[in-house]
Tab-separated table of C-alpha atoms in Angstrom:
chain	number	residue	atom	x	y	z
Z	8	UNK	CA	64.966	81.690	-9.089
Z	9	UNK	CA	62.002	81.906	-11.328
Z	10	UNK	CA	61.325	84.675	-13.822
Z	11	UNK	CA	57.986	86.442	-13.681
Z	12	UNK	CA	55.693	85.778	-16.551
Z	13	UNK	CA	55.855	88.414	-19.365
Z	14	UNK	CA	52.388	89.893	-18.621
Z	15	UNK	CA	53.202	90.331	-14.935
Z	16	UNK	CA	56.523	91.994	-15.793
Z	17	UNK	CA	54.837	94.443	-18.205
Z	18	UNK	CA	52.312	95.448	-15.580
Z	19	UNK	CA	55.070	96.100	-13.016
Z	20	UNK	CA	57.030	98.245	-15.480
Z	21	UNK	CA	53.901	100.224	-16.354
Z	22	UNK	CA	53.183	101.022	-12.702
Z	23	UNK	CA	56.761	102.185	-12.186
Z	24	UNK	CA	56.596	104.428	-15.209
Z	25	UNK	CA	53.357	106.039	-14.016
Z	26	UNK	CA	54.825	106.641	-10.590
Z	27	UNK	CA	57.755	108.509	-12.133
Z	28	UNK	CA	55.431	110.750	-14.156
Z	29	UNK	CA	53.026	111.864	-11.450
Z	30	UNK	CA	52.541	115.673	-11.779
Z	31	UNK	CA	52.924	117.342	-8.447
Z	32	UNK	CA	50.810	120.468	-7.821
Z	33	UNK	CA	52.772	123.642	-8.512
Z	34	UNK	CA	53.554	125.908	-5.617
Z	35	UNK	CA	51.433	129.087	-5.488
Z	36	UNK	CA	53.480	132.157	-6.273
Z	37	UNK	CA	52.981	135.803	-5.366
Z	38	UNK	CA	52.328	136.478	-9.054
Z	39	UNK	CA	49.507	133.918	-9.065
Z	40	UNK	CA	47.947	135.547	-6.005
Z	41	UNK	CA	48.080	138.980	-7.613
Z	42	UNK	CA	46.532	137.683	-10.823
Z	43	UNK	CA	43.740	136.008	-8.850
Z	44	UNK	CA	42.996	139.139	-6.850
Z	45	UNK	CA	42.923	141.143	-10.073
Z	46	UNK	CA	40.423	138.754	-11.591
Z	47	UNK	CA	38.181	139.074	-8.535
Z	48	UNK	CA	38.446	142.853	-8.528
Z	49	UNK	CA	37.553	143.018	-12.218
Z	50	UNK	CA	34.224	141.343	-11.496
Z	51	UNK	CA	33.294	143.725	-8.644
Z	52	UNK	CA	30.454	146.195	-9.250
Z	53	UNK	CA	31.673	149.753	-8.778
Z	54	UNK	CA	29.223	152.170	-7.169
Z	55	UNK	CA	29.354	155.621	-8.805
Z	56	UNK	CA	30.091	158.559	-6.528
Z	57	UNK	CA	27.065	160.605	-5.518
Z	58	UNK	CA	26.545	163.676	-7.685
Z	59	UNK	CA	27.362	166.978	-6.040
Z	60	UNK	CA	24.270	169.104	-5.259
Z	61	UNK	CA	23.524	171.912	-7.678
Z	62	UNK	CA	24.029	175.457	-6.432
Z	63	UNK	CA	23.274	179.050	-7.357
Z	64	UNK	CA	21.531	179.693	-10.670
Z	65	UNK	CA	21.576	176.045	-11.744
Z	66	UNK	CA	19.795	175.100	-8.537
Z	67	UNK	CA	17.161	177.843	-8.920
Z	68	UNK	CA	16.416	176.840	-12.510
Z	69	UNK	CA	15.305	173.408	-11.279
Z	70	UNK	CA	12.175	175.028	-9.804
Z	71	UNK	CA	11.841	178.463	-11.404
Z	72	UNK	CA	12.321	177.783	-15.093
Z	73	UNK	CA	8.864	176.764	-16.305
Z	74	UNK	CA	8.458	173.242	-14.928
Z	75	UNK	CA	8.323	171.562	-11.541
Z	76	UNK	CA	11.309	169.620	-10.184
Z	77	UNK	CA	11.220	165.858	-10.687
Z	78	UNK	CA	10.591	165.273	-6.995
Z	79	UNK	CA	7.797	167.869	-6.847
Z	80	UNK	CA	7.917	171.508	-5.775
Z	81	UNK	CA	7.258	170.930	-2.058
Z	82	UNK	CA	9.956	168.264	-1.770
Z	83	UNK	CA	12.363	170.538	-3.610
Z	84	UNK	CA	11.573	173.409	-1.247
Z	85	UNK	CA	12.093	171.151	1.751
Z	86	UNK	CA	15.555	170.304	0.466
Z	87	UNK	CA	16.615	173.809	-0.573
Z	88	UNK	CA	15.023	176.345	1.791
Z	89	UNK	CA	17.363	177.259	4.637
Z	90	UNK	CA	16.058	176.775	8.197
Z	91	UNK	CA	15.885	180.573	8.616
Z	92	UNK	CA	14.411	181.179	5.146
Z	93	UNK	CA	12.075	184.133	4.665
Z	94	UNK	CA	9.904	185.146	1.702
Z	95	UNK	CA	8.698	188.732	1.340
Z	96	UNK	CA	5.854	189.796	-0.970
Z	97	UNK	CA	6.249	193.533	-1.261
Z	98	UNK	CA	2.844	194.046	-2.926
Z	99	UNK	CA	1.090	192.837	0.227
Z	100	UNK	CA	3.781	193.943	2.691
Z	101	UNK	CA	3.965	190.361	3.968
Z	102	UNK	CA	6.985	188.328	5.101
Z	103	UNK	CA	6.592	184.568	5.565
Z	104	UNK	CA	8.766	182.199	7.569
Z	105	UNK	CA	9.922	178.912	6.068
Z	106	UNK	CA	6.982	176.988	7.555
Z	107	UNK	CA	4.445	179.624	6.497
Z	108	UNK	CA	5.843	179.712	2.960
Z	109	UNK	CA	5.696	175.913	2.690
Z	110	UNK	CA	2.118	175.964	3.958
Z	111	UNK	CA	1.124	178.656	1.434
Z	112	UNK	CA	2.742	176.675	-1.379
Z	113	UNK	CA	0.951	173.486	-0.288
Z	114	UNK	CA	-2.390	175.342	-0.390
Z	115	UNK	CA	-1.629	176.677	-3.871
Z	116	UNK	CA	-0.771	173.203	-5.152
Z	117	UNK	CA	-3.995	171.736	-3.747
Z	118	UNK	CA	-5.968	174.302	-5.750
Z	119	UNK	CA	-3.611	174.754	-8.724
Z	120	UNK	CA	-1.886	171.377	-9.263
Z	121	UNK	CA	-0.069	172.594	-12.393
Z	122	UNK	CA	1.440	175.618	-10.627
Z	123	UNK	CA	4.574	176.751	-12.453
Z	124	UNK	CA	7.080	179.591	-12.267
Z	125	UNK	CA	7.889	180.608	-15.837
Z	126	UNK	CA	10.881	182.831	-16.475
Z	127	UNK	CA	10.612	186.019	-18.539
Z	128	UNK	CA	14.090	187.065	-19.663
Z	129	UNK	CA	17.512	186.234	-18.222
Z	130	UNK	CA	18.405	185.000	-14.768
Z	131	UNK	CA	21.669	186.415	-13.444
Z	132	UNK	CA	23.730	187.233	-10.395
Z	133	UNK	CA	23.332	190.764	-9.085
Z	134	UNK	CA	26.335	192.538	-7.571
Z	135	UNK	CA	27.675	189.488	-5.764
Z	136	UNK	CA	27.752	185.675	-6.140
Z	137	UNK	CA	25.003	185.227	-3.540
Z	138	UNK	CA	22.165	187.297	-5.021
Z	139	UNK	CA	20.235	186.087	-8.073
Z	140	UNK	CA	17.613	188.197	-9.854
Z	141	UNK	CA	15.123	187.293	-12.579
Z	142	UNK	CA	11.601	188.068	-13.808
Z	143	UNK	CA	8.995	185.379	-13.252
Z	144	UNK	CA	5.406	184.914	-14.340
Z	145	UNK	CA	3.555	182.536	-12.009
Z	146	UNK	CA	0.820	180.484	-13.686
Z	147	UNK	CA	-1.656	177.779	-12.739
Z	148	UNK	CA	-5.109	176.349	-13.481
Z	149	UNK	CA	-7.734	176.228	-10.724
Z	150	UNK	CA	-8.814	172.588	-10.992
Z	151	UNK	CA	-8.475	171.529	-7.366
Z	152	UNK	CA	-9.678	172.598	-3.947
Z	153	UNK	CA	-11.395	175.958	-3.232
Z	154	UNK	CA	-8.657	178.545	-2.769
Z	155	UNK	CA	-8.007	181.177	-0.130
Z	156	UNK	CA	-4.686	183.050	0.122
Z	157	UNK	CA	-4.840	183.398	3.894
Z	158	UNK	CA	-6.792	182.475	6.999
Z	159	UNK	CA	-10.063	184.355	7.412
Z	160	UNK	CA	-10.549	184.949	3.677
Z	161	UNK	CA	-13.469	183.167	1.990
Z	162	UNK	CA	-12.233	180.374	-0.281
Z	163	UNK	CA	-13.214	180.452	-3.944
Z	164	UNK	CA	-14.323	177.137	-5.518
Z	165	UNK	CA	-13.041	175.965	-8.900
Z	166	UNK	CA	-15.240	176.776	-11.878
Z	167	UNK	CA	-16.235	174.859	-14.989
Z	168	UNK	CA	-14.409	175.402	-17.235
Z	169	UNK	CA	-11.413	175.869	-14.910
Z	170	UNK	CA	-9.902	179.329	-14.570
Z	171	UNK	CA	-6.385	179.754	-15.921
Z	172	UNK	CA	-4.497	182.195	-13.670
Z	173	UNK	CA	-1.446	184.156	-14.713
Z	174	UNK	CA	0.101	186.783	-12.481
Z	175	UNK	CA	1.821	189.932	-13.660
Z	176	UNK	CA	5.572	189.696	-14.290
Z	177	UNK	CA	7.304	189.898	-10.910
Z	178	UNK	CA	10.899	190.456	-9.911
Z	179	UNK	CA	12.282	187.560	-7.888
Z	180	UNK	CA	15.401	188.260	-5.845
Z	181	UNK	CA	16.927	185.221	-4.138
Z	182	UNK	CA	19.771	185.147	-1.642
Z	183	UNK	CA	21.550	181.810	-1.934
Z	184	UNK	CA	24.304	180.055	-0.010
Z	185	UNK	CA	25.474	176.950	-1.817
Z	186	UNK	CA	22.407	174.747	-2.362
Z	187	UNK	CA	20.206	176.665	0.111
Z	188	UNK	CA	17.946	179.677	-0.402
Z	189	UNK	CA	18.159	182.086	2.512
Z	190	UNK	CA	15.744	184.760	1.322
Z	191	UNK	CA	13.263	185.390	-1.486
Z	192	UNK	CA	11.773	188.793	-2.299
Z	193	UNK	CA	8.887	188.981	-4.774
Z	194	UNK	CA	8.030	192.435	-6.124
Z	195	UNK	CA	5.672	193.610	-8.886
Z	196	UNK	CA	7.475	195.037	-11.901
Z	197	UNK	CA	6.763	198.513	-13.226
Z	198	UNK	CA	5.461	196.987	-16.438
Z	199	UNK	CA	2.852	198.053	-18.975
Z	200	UNK	CA	1.432	194.516	-18.726
Z	201	UNK	CA	0.759	194.912	-14.985
Z	202	UNK	CA	-2.853	194.432	-13.848
Z	203	UNK	CA	-2.255	194.551	-10.116
Z	204	UNK	CA	-1.968	190.756	-9.874
Z	205	UNK	CA	0.913	189.612	-7.700
Z	206	UNK	CA	1.596	186.810	-5.234
Z	207	UNK	CA	-1.068	184.433	-3.881
Z	208	UNK	CA	-3.586	187.311	-3.745
Z	209	UNK	CA	-3.203	187.702	-7.516
Z	210	UNK	CA	-4.279	184.096	-8.012
Z	211	UNK	CA	-7.198	184.566	-5.610
Z	212	UNK	CA	-8.523	187.581	-7.508
Z	213	UNK	CA	-8.249	185.801	-10.865
Z	214	UNK	CA	-9.984	182.706	-9.484
Z	215	UNK	CA	-13.034	184.837	-8.690
Z	216	UNK	CA	-12.332	186.206	-5.226
Z	217	UNK	CA	-13.305	189.797	-4.589
Z	218	UNK	CA	-11.007	192.381	-2.988
Z	219	UNK	CA	-13.476	193.048	-0.152
Z	220	UNK	CA	-12.529	190.091	2.087
Z	221	UNK	CA	-8.904	191.262	2.063
Z	222	UNK	CA	-9.635	194.559	3.800
């Protein structure tokens, strides 16, 4: 027989050695799968849980504590007035439904865009956890549309300089259920500061409207 030449023999030995040292892929284990799933989960974006709606006094302070809610007063009312909501203004002997109250507020905002309910003193629960009482002073500047507090009453145009209106301190009594207001009663306070200015009519009189169209 004939021996292979040295270079050919070296090449054959090298190929055999490489074949013996081929690294086979490791089998996937349950531990590997768990580690992989953990890595994927760690990169996921977690969505925070929605904040619970405010209720009671905290809810009322969003709109009746000197500034308008972030979403605007009308939007706030739409979210927080119960379907059977009623507002009573004892000075005028008037009770408004939810729709009528929203309409009256919309008219006020068109004429007094900076309308605000400022609080005078504490706000607290009355004799139960559903009734909240506080003193409010409603303020606004007549810079917008001519204003009338009700149908059939002559609207008063804005003046230059604009008229700053500020009602007498009034007692606000709200009946609340969770994040909804069921009832609101607005009554003039027996106060030495009282000038007979309460509710939308108070704004109308300060803006220049006379008492005669109201009779």
